[in-house]
Coordinates of C-alpha atoms and ligand atoms in Angstrom, one line a residue:
M1 CA 26.3 -2.9 -9.0
K2 CA 22.7 -2.4 -8.7
Y3 CA 20.3 -4.2 -7.5
F4 CA 18.1 -5.1 -10.9
E5 CA 21.4 -6.6 -12.3
M6 CA 22.6 -8.5 -9.1
S7 CA 22.3 -12.0 -9.1
A8 CA 19.4 -13.5 -7.0
V9 CA 20.9 -14.5 -3.9
L10 CA 22.8 -10.9 -3.9
A11 CA 19.8 -9.6 -4.2
E12 CA 18.3 -10.8 -1.5
Q13 CA 21.5 -10.0 0.8
S14 CA 21.1 -6.5 -0.7
I15 CA 17.3 -6.2 0.9
K16 CA 18.5 -7.8 4.3
N17 CA 21.5 -5.8 4.9
R18 CA 19.2 -2.8 3.9
S19 CA 21.9 -1.2 1.5
L20 CA 20.1 -0.2 -1.1
T21 CA 19.2 3.1 -1.7
I22 CA 15.8 4.5 -3.2
A23 CA 15.2 7.6 -5.4
V24 CA 11.6 9.0 -4.9
F25 CA 10.0 11.5 -7.7
G26 CA 7.7 14.1 -6.0
Q27 CA 8.6 15.4 -2.3
G28 CA 4.8 16.1 -2.3
K29 CA 1.5 15.0 0.4
M30 CA 2.8 11.2 -0.8
G31 CA 6.2 11.6 -2.0
L32 CA 7.2 12.3 1.8
P33 CA 5.0 10.0 3.7
I34 CA 6.5 7.1 1.0
S35 CA 10.2 8.3 1.6
V36 CA 9.7 8.1 5.5
V37 CA 7.9 4.6 5.2
F38 CA 11.5 3.6 3.0
L39 CA 13.3 5.4 5.5
E40 CA 11.8 3.4 8.8
A41 CA 12.4 0.2 7.0
G42 CA 16.2 0.6 7.0
Y43 CA 16.7 1.8 3.3
K44 CA 18.5 4.9 2.0
V45 CA 16.2 7.5 0.1
V46 CA 17.2 10.5 -2.4
G47 CA 14.1 12.9 -2.3
V48 CA 13.7 14.2 -6.0
D49 CA 11.5 17.2 -6.6
I50 CA 11.3 20.1 -9.1
N51 CA 10.3 22.8 -6.5
P52 CA 13.9 24.3 -5.4
E53 CA 12.6 25.6 -2.5
L54 CA 10.9 23.0 -1.3
V55 CA 14.4 21.0 -1.6
E56 CA 16.3 23.7 0.1
N57 CA 13.9 23.7 3.0
L58 CA 14.3 19.3 3.0
N59 CA 17.6 19.2 3.1
K60 CA 17.2 21.8 6.5
G61 CA 14.9 19.6 7.9
L62 CA 12.4 22.5 7.6
V63 CA 9.4 19.9 5.7
P64 CA 5.7 21.2 4.9
E65 CA 3.2 20.1 7.5
I66 CA 1.1 18.0 5.3
R67 CA -0.7 16.3 8.7
E68 CA 0.8 12.8 7.8
P69 CA 1.5 11.7 11.4
G70 CA 5.5 10.9 11.7
V71 CA 6.4 12.5 8.7
I72 CA 8.3 15.6 9.7
E73 CA 10.1 13.3 12.5
G74 CA 10.6 10.4 9.7
I75 CA 12.3 13.0 7.3
R76 CA 14.3 14.9 9.9
K77 CA 15.9 11.5 11.2
G78 CA 16.5 10.6 7.6
I79 CA 18.6 13.8 7.7
E80 CA 20.2 13.4 10.7
S81 CA 21.6 10.1 10.2
T82 CA 22.4 10.9 6.6
R83 CA 20.0 8.4 5.3
Y84 CA 18.1 11.3 3.4
Y85 CA 18.7 14.3 1.2
A86 CA 16.7 15.6 -1.1
T87 CA 17.9 17.5 -4.6
M88 CA 17.0 18.6 -7.8
S89 CA 19.8 16.7 -10.1
I90 CA 18.5 13.6 -11.9
E91 CA 21.6 12.1 -12.5
Q92 CA 22.9 12.7 -9.1
A93 CA 20.0 10.7 -7.8
L94 CA 19.9 8.1 -10.7
E95 CA 23.6 7.9 -9.4
D96 CA 23.4 7.1 -5.9
A97 CA 20.1 4.7 -6.5
D98 CA 19.1 1.2 -7.2
I99 CA 15.4 1.6 -7.3
I100 CA 13.6 5.0 -8.8
V101 CA 10.2 4.7 -7.3
I102 CA 7.8 7.7 -9.3
I103 CA 4.9 9.3 -7.1
I104 CA 4.1 12.4 -9.6
P105 CA 0.6 13.8 -10.4
I106 CA -1.3 13.3 -13.4
I107 CA -3.8 15.2 -13.9
V108 CA -6.2 15.9 -16.8
D109 CA -6.4 19.2 -18.8
D110 CA -9.9 20.8 -19.6
D111 CA -11.2 18.6 -22.1
K112 CA -10.6 15.6 -18.9
I113 CA -7.7 14.2 -21.9
P114 CA -4.6 12.6 -19.1
N115 CA -1.9 15.0 -19.7
L116 CA 0.7 12.6 -19.4
N117 CA 3.2 15.5 -20.6
P118 CA 4.7 15.8 -16.9
L119 CA 5.5 11.9 -16.8
T120 CA 7.2 11.6 -20.3
E121 CA 9.4 14.7 -20.1
L122 CA 10.5 12.5 -16.4
M123 CA 11.5 9.7 -18.3
E124 CA 12.6 11.0 -21.0
K125 CA 15.0 12.9 -18.5
I126 CA 15.7 9.7 -16.4
G127 CA 15.9 7.3 -19.5
S128 CA 19.2 9.2 -20.4
N129 CA 20.4 9.1 -17.0
L130 CA 19.3 5.3 -16.7
K131 CA 22.2 2.5 -15.6
K132 CA 22.5 -0.8 -16.2
G133 CA 20.5 -2.3 -12.9
H134 CA 18.6 0.4 -11.8
I135 CA 14.0 -1.2 -11.2
L136 CA 11.7 1.7 -11.9
I137 CA 8.3 1.0 -10.4
Q138 CA 5.6 3.9 -10.6
E139 CA 3.3 4.6 -8.3
T140 CA 1.5 7.2 -9.1
T141 CA -2.1 6.0 -10.6
L142 CA -1.3 5.7 -14.4
P143 CA -4.1 5.4 -17.6
I144 CA -4.2 1.9 -18.2
G145 CA -1.3 0.6 -20.3
T146 CA 1.1 3.3 -19.7
T147 CA 3.7 2.1 -18.2
E148 CA 4.4 -1.0 -21.1
D149 CA 3.4 1.4 -23.7
V150 CA 4.4 4.9 -22.7
I151 CA 7.3 4.7 -20.5
L152 CA 8.7 1.6 -21.7
P153 CA 9.6 3.1 -24.9
I154 CA 10.4 6.3 -23.9
L155 CA 12.8 4.9 -21.1
E156 CA 14.7 2.3 -23.9
I157 CA 15.3 5.1 -26.4
H158 CA 16.9 7.4 -24.1
S159 CA 19.2 5.0 -22.2
G160 CA 20.1 2.5 -25.0
L161 CA 19.3 -0.3 -22.5
T162 CA 17.0 -3.3 -23.1
A163 CA 13.6 -3.3 -20.5
G164 CA 13.3 -6.2 -18.5
V165 CA 17.1 -7.3 -19.0
D166 CA 19.4 -4.4 -18.3
F167 CA 16.4 -2.4 -16.1
G168 CA 13.0 -3.2 -14.5
L169 CA 10.3 -1.3 -14.8
G170 CA 6.5 -2.5 -13.4
F171 CA 3.9 -0.8 -11.6
S172 CA 2.9 -0.5 -7.7
P173 CA -0.2 1.6 -7.0
E174 CA -0.3 4.1 -4.1
R175 CA -3.6 2.2 -2.0
T176 CA -3.7 4.9 0.7
Y177 CA -5.8 7.4 2.8
S178 CA -4.9 10.8 3.4
G179 CA -4.3 11.2 6.6
R180 CA -2.9 7.8 7.9
V181 CA -0.4 7.0 4.5
L182 CA 2.4 5.8 6.7
K183 CA 0.3 3.1 8.6
D184 CA -2.1 1.9 5.1
I185 CA 1.5 1.2 3.7
T186 CA 3.0 -0.7 6.2
E187 CA 0.5 -2.5 8.0
N188 CA -3.2 -2.2 6.2
Y189 CA -3.0 -3.6 2.4
P190 CA -1.1 -5.6 0.6
K191 CA 1.1 -4.1 -2.0
I192 CA -0.2 -4.4 -5.7
I193 CA 2.5 -5.0 -8.0
G194 CA 3.1 -5.9 -11.3
G195 CA 6.3 -6.0 -13.9
I196 CA 6.5 -5.6 -17.0
N197 CA 8.5 -9.3 -16.9
L198 CA 9.3 -12.0 -14.3
K199 CA 12.3 -10.6 -13.5
S200 CA 10.8 -7.0 -12.9
T201 CA 7.8 -8.2 -10.3
D202 CA 10.1 -10.7 -8.6
R203 CA 12.4 -7.5 -8.0
M204 CA 9.7 -5.6 -6.6
A205 CA 7.7 -8.4 -4.3
L206 CA 11.6 -9.0 -2.3
F207 CA 11.8 -5.5 -1.7
Y208 CA 8.4 -4.4 -0.9
S209 CA 7.8 -7.3 1.1
S210 CA 10.9 -6.8 3.5
F211 CA 8.8 -3.9 4.9
V212 CA 5.2 -4.6 4.5
Q213 CA 3.1 -6.5 7.0
K214 CA 0.3 -7.7 4.8
G215 CA 2.6 -8.9 2.2
V216 CA 2.1 -8.5 -1.7
I217 CA 0.0 -9.5 -4.6
E218 CA 2.0 -9.8 -7.8
T219 CA -0.2 -9.3 -10.2
S220 CA 0.5 -10.8 -14.0
S221 CA 1.9 -7.8 -15.8
A222 CA 2.2 -4.1 -14.7
K223 CA -1.3 -3.9 -16.8
T224 CA -3.4 -5.6 -15.0
A225 CA -1.6 -3.4 -11.7
E226 CA -2.5 -0.3 -13.2
T227 CA -5.7 -1.8 -13.9
V228 CA -6.5 -2.4 -9.8
K229 CA -6.1 1.3 -9.1
V230 CA -8.5 2.2 -12.5
F231 CA -11.0 0.5 -11.7
K232 CA -11.0 0.8 -7.4
G233 CA -11.1 4.6 -8.0
V234 CA -14.0 4.7 -10.6
Y235 CA -15.7 2.0 -8.3
R236 CA -15.7 4.6 -5.6
D237 CA -16.7 7.4 -7.8
I238 CA -19.9 5.3 -8.9
N239 CA -21.2 4.6 -5.6
I240 CA -20.6 7.8 -4.5
A241 CA -22.8 8.7 -7.3
I242 CA -26.0 6.4 -6.3
A243 CA -25.5 8.0 -2.9
N244 CA -26.0 11.2 -4.5
E245 CA -28.8 10.3 -7.0
L246 CA -30.5 8.6 -4.4
A247 CA -30.0 11.2 -2.4
K248 CA -32.0 13.6 -4.9
I249 CA -35.1 11.3 -5.0
A250 CA -35.6 11.0 -1.1
E251 CA -36.0 14.6 -1.4
K252 CA -38.5 15.1 -3.4
L253 CA -39.9 11.5 -2.0
D254 CA -40.0 13.8 1.0
V255 CA -38.1 10.2 2.8
D256 CA -34.8 10.3 4.7
F257 CA -32.5 9.6 3.2
Y258 CA -29.8 8.9 6.0
E259 CA -33.0 6.5 8.1
V260 CA -33.1 4.9 4.0
R261 CA -29.2 3.9 4.5
K262 CA -29.3 2.6 7.9
A263 CA -32.1 0.0 6.7
V264 CA -30.6 -0.5 3.7
N265 CA -27.1 -1.3 5.4
S266 CA -28.3 -3.4 7.7
E267 CA -27.9 -6.2 5.2
P268 CA -24.6 -7.6 4.9
S269 CA -25.0 -6.6 0.7
G270 CA -26.1 -2.7 1.4
N271 CA -23.4 -0.7 1.5
L272 CA -24.4 2.6 0.6
L273 CA -22.4 5.4 0.7
L274 CA -23.2 8.7 1.7
P275 CA -24.5 11.7 -0.3
G276 CA -22.3 14.9 -0.5
A277 CA -21.8 18.4 -2.4
G278 CA -19.3 16.4 -4.7
V279 CA -16.6 14.2 -5.3
G280 CA -12.8 16.3 -4.7
G281 CA -9.1 15.7 -5.0
H282 CA -7.1 14.5 -7.4
C283 CA -7.8 10.9 -7.4
I284 CA -11.5 9.8 -7.2
P285 CA -12.7 12.5 -9.9
V286 CA -9.9 12.2 -12.3
Y287 CA -9.5 8.0 -12.5
P288 CA -12.6 8.1 -14.3
H289 CA -11.7 10.3 -17.4
F290 CA -9.0 7.7 -17.2
L291 CA -10.9 5.0 -17.9
I292 CA -13.5 6.8 -19.7
Q293 CA -10.9 7.3 -22.5
T294 CA -10.0 3.7 -22.8
A295 CA -13.2 2.7 -22.9
K296 CA -13.4 5.2 -26.2
N297 CA -9.9 4.0 -27.2
L298 CA -11.0 0.3 -27.1
G299 CA -14.6 0.8 -28.9
V300 CA -16.7 0.2 -25.7
K301 CA -19.3 2.9 -24.4
P302 CA -18.3 3.8 -21.2
T303 CA -22.0 4.5 -19.8
I304 CA -21.9 4.3 -16.1
I305 CA -19.0 6.0 -16.0
Q306 CA -19.8 8.6 -17.4
A307 CA -23.2 9.3 -15.9
G308 CA -21.5 8.8 -12.5
R309 CA -19.5 11.6 -13.1
E310 CA -22.3 13.5 -14.4
V311 CA -24.1 13.1 -11.2
N312 CA -21.2 14.1 -9.0
M313 CA -20.1 17.0 -10.8
S314 CA -23.8 18.5 -11.0
M315 CA -23.7 18.4 -6.8
P316 CA -22.1 21.5 -6.1
Q317 CA -25.5 23.2 -8.6
H318 CA -27.9 21.1 -5.9
V319 CA -25.9 22.9 -2.8
I320 CA -26.7 26.3 -4.6
N321 CA -30.6 25.3 -5.3
K322 CA -30.6 24.7 -1.4
I323 CA -29.0 28.3 -0.4
I324 CA -31.6 29.7 -3.0
Q325 CA -34.4 27.3 -1.3
G326 CA -34.0 28.2 1.9
L327 CA -33.3 31.8 1.5
T328 CA -36.6 32.2 -0.6
Y329 CA -38.4 30.4 2.4
L330 CA -36.9 33.5 5.1
D331 CA -37.7 35.8 2.5
K332 CA -34.3 37.0 2.1
D333 CA -32.7 38.6 -1.3
I334 CA -29.8 36.3 -1.9
K335 CA -28.2 39.9 -3.6
T336 CA -27.6 41.0 -0.3
S337 CA -27.6 38.6 2.1
K338 CA -24.2 37.2 3.6
I339 CA -23.3 33.6 2.6
A340 CA -20.7 31.8 4.9
L341 CA -19.0 28.7 3.8
L342 CA -16.9 26.4 6.7
G343 CA -14.0 24.3 4.3
L344 CA -12.2 24.7 1.2
S345 CA -11.0 20.7 1.5
Y346 CA -12.7 18.6 -0.4
R347 CA -13.1 16.5 3.1
G348 CA -12.3 16.6 6.8
N349 CA -9.1 17.6 8.2
V350 CA -7.1 17.0 4.7
K351 CA -5.4 19.9 3.7
E352 CA -6.4 19.4 -0.1
H353 CA -8.6 21.6 -2.5
R354 CA -7.4 19.8 -6.0
Y355 CA -11.1 19.8 -7.2
S356 CA -13.3 20.5 -4.6
P357 CA -17.0 21.1 -4.5
S358 CA -15.9 24.0 -2.2
I359 CA -14.2 25.5 -5.4
D360 CA -17.2 24.9 -7.6
I361 CA -20.1 26.5 -5.0
I362 CA -17.6 29.8 -4.9
R363 CA -17.6 30.2 -8.8
I364 CA -21.2 29.8 -9.4
L365 CA -21.9 31.9 -6.7
N366 CA -19.2 34.8 -7.7
D367 CA -20.9 34.4 -11.4
D368 CA -23.8 36.1 -9.7
Q369 CA -22.1 38.4 -7.6
L370 CA -23.1 37.2 -4.3
N371 CA -21.3 37.7 -0.7
V372 CA -19.6 34.9 -0.3
Y373 CA -17.4 34.4 2.6
L374 CA -14.6 31.4 3.5
H375 CA -13.6 29.9 6.5
D376 CA -11.3 27.0 6.2
P377 CA -8.6 26.7 9.4
L378 CA -5.8 24.6 7.1
Y379 CA -5.5 27.6 4.7
K380 CA -3.4 31.1 5.0
P381 CA -4.9 34.1 3.5
E382 CA -2.7 34.4 0.6
E383 CA -2.6 30.3 -0.3
I384 CA -6.5 31.3 -0.9
K385 CA -5.4 33.8 -3.1
E386 CA -3.5 31.8 -5.3
I387 CA -6.9 29.3 -5.6
V388 CA -9.7 31.2 -5.8
S389 CA -11.3 34.3 -6.0
V390 CA -13.3 34.9 -2.4
N391 CA -13.4 37.2 1.2
F392 CA -11.6 34.4 3.4
S393 CA -10.9 34.7 6.7
E394 CA -9.0 32.6 9.3
N395 CA -11.2 34.1 12.1
L396 CA -14.3 31.5 11.8
E397 CA -16.6 34.7 14.2
E398 CA -15.6 37.2 11.7
V399 CA -16.7 34.3 8.5
L400 CA -20.5 33.5 10.7
T401 CA -20.9 37.2 12.1
E402 CA -24.3 38.6 10.5
A403 CA -24.2 35.4 8.0
D404 CA -27.7 34.5 6.3
C405 CA -26.6 31.1 5.3
I406 CA -23.8 28.8 6.6
I407 CA -22.9 25.7 4.4
L408 CA -20.5 23.1 6.4
L409 CA -18.5 21.8 2.7
A410 CA -15.6 20.0 5.2
D411 CA -15.7 18.3 8.2
H412 CA -12.6 19.8 9.7
K413 CA -12.2 18.6 13.4
D414 CA -12.0 22.4 14.4
Y415 CA -15.7 23.0 13.5
E416 CA -16.8 19.9 16.0
K417 CA -17.8 21.4 19.1
S418 CA -17.8 24.9 18.7
L419 CA -19.7 25.8 15.7
V420 CA -23.1 25.2 16.6
S421 CA -23.6 27.9 19.1
K422 CA -21.2 29.9 17.6
M423 CA -23.7 29.8 14.8
E424 CA -26.7 30.4 17.7
S425 CA -24.8 33.7 18.3
L426 CA -23.1 35.4 15.5
A427 CA -25.5 34.8 12.6
N428 CA -28.3 36.8 11.3
K429 CA -31.2 35.5 12.7
P430 CA -33.1 33.3 11.0
Y431 CA -30.7 31.9 9.1
I432 CA -30.0 28.7 7.3
F433 CA -27.6 25.8 7.4
I434 CA -26.8 23.5 5.4
D435 CA -24.9 20.6 7.0
T436 CA -23.6 19.3 3.6
R437 CA -22.1 16.2 6.5
N438 CA -25.2 15.2 7.8
I439 CA -22.7 15.5 10.6
Y440 CA -24.8 17.5 13.2
E441 CA -27.9 16.4 14.6
I442 CA -30.0 19.9 15.6
E443 CA -33.3 20.4 15.3
E444 CA -35.3 23.5 13.4
T445 CA -35.9 26.3 15.1
E446 CA -38.2 29.1 14.3
E447 CA -34.2 31.0 13.6
R448 CA -32.8 28.7 12.1
K449 CA -33.5 26.5 8.8
V450 CA -31.8 23.4 8.2
Y451 CA -31.0 21.2 4.9
R452 CA -29.1 18.2 4.4
I453 CA -28.5 16.4 1.3
G454 CA -30.8 14.1 0.8
V455 CA -33.7 15.2 3.5
Ligands
NAD501 N1 -3.1 12.2 -2.0 C1 -3.5 10.6 -2.2 O1 -3.9 11.1 -1.3 C2 -3.5 9.8 -3.1 C3 -3.5 8.7 -2.9 C4 -3.3 7.7 -3.6 C5 -2.3 7.8 -4.9 N2 -1.8 9.0 -5.1 C6 -0.9 9.0 -6.0 O2 -0.2 10.3 -5.6 C7 0.1 11.0 -6.6 C8 0.9 12.4 -6.4 O3 0.1 13.1 -5.1 P1 0.9 13.7 -4.5 O4 -0.6 14.5 -3.3 O5 1.6 13.8 -3.6 O6 0.8 15.0 -5.1 P2 1.4 16.5 -4.5 O7 1.1 18.0 -5.1 O8 1.2 17.1 -2.6 O9 3.2 16.5 -4.7 C9 3.4 15.9 -5.9 C10 5.4 16.7 -5.9 O10 5.7 16.0 -7.3 C11 6.2 17.4 -7.3 N3 7.1 17.2 -9.0 C12 5.5 17.2 -9.7 N4 6.8 17.1 -11.3 C13 8.3 16.4 -11.6 C14 9.0 16.0 -11.8 N5 9.2 16.0 -13.0 N6 10.2 15.5 -11.1 C15 9.9 15.3 -9.3 N7 8.8 16.2 -8.6 C16 8.0 16.3 -9.5 C17 5.7 18.5 -7.1 O11 6.9 19.6 -7.1 C18 5.3 18.1 -6.2 O12 6.4 18.6 -4.5 C19 -1.0 11.4 -7.0 O13 -1.3 11.8 -8.2 C20 -2.1 9.7 -7.4 O14 -1.3 9.1 -8.5 C21 -2.2 10.0 -4.3

């Protein structure tokens, strides 16, 4: 008997005994840590993925390096104790599992419309294998209403079962920060949950409460839980946009944005964020488009949300303007100058380049056929070839040598200490340094012009 059809007493017992199996669809940067959280809580886990190489490697204990502390060891321990295996077979996974967790990415197409096809195709396949007693929990961030309006009917049609009665269904967003996912889930935040009916919510609460120290926040519906995640992402995007716009104004005012920010934030209600080269990753730049579409469908004009996106998407060009300004000031010809970009990732110490401002900057510079060089300690040359066309080297010295313009885009740890001395000895002086992260407190000299966003 599977979890959702058990009596309340039996369900509690199965949680207490950790006798349940969880199928986690998507074994990527989020799916792997989530699997480890479930394993460490004492459950069995089936990792499901469409990538055959990944599945094969996972079963051999060859876990990809995703820079999440505890993940590699956690999966290996799971394999050794036979409490984890990976598979591409939905049939097998659903045979074994009581709880189905979905954590595959949803992205927007070129017209910024969310592409739900990968999800709906997966739901059709899961629906065809769904059994009485399963509960399916969406953890992937979704456009609001997707669980009830899109997923529920697909699962019912393909399974012939009734949602909320024969199988459970709900949404529980992943509220984590890359690099500390395990801790965020188990220790740092309560888990937001929302089922399509009371029984679904109850069973989700029982499950998550067994390993989330801060407990659960039960919302009144799956739709409410979906809204929490999308609103939070949009709130952040807009706040970053305000910082970016104010930084641009501060530059024109000849006022130091960072000095102003420090003073502003001395009030309890002041929470001005940091400006930067743009917003990357597959969360924050994507979720506003989910909401823009929803608002339009509902006849609400998403004015601020759209404006925020526009400001954040303008930041790569703002960095380019600084390159032009700096090289012109130094009387260097941009066509023959060597431009060194440090960091492909959208933020430090994380290997994630989706929607990274670095890619936009490289593309704009490539359009003018400029001499662009890239370094990122987290990437290999063969990976870069698949992502963007640029001169890439794993050797920082090689990228800095004879550079006329050096732009720090991702504040990776590797750059911390040695960067300034390396720039000083290797750059083609006089040179410009654009610190888009504002982490180096270095003076301007006759041979080094320094730019920041907001100064
Ligand atoms: N990475 C983050 O920081 C973060 C934070 C919060 C929430 N999230 C959420 O997690 C989602 C997934 O992010 P990620 O970083 O793990 O993505 P990822 O690209 O690292 O991994 C996704 C994995 O899903 C697999 N996959 C794709 N379609 C599949 C299918 N039909 N069946 C089984 N597996 C499939 C892919 O092969 C890949 O291994 C995001 O879209 C977002 O909603 C991510």
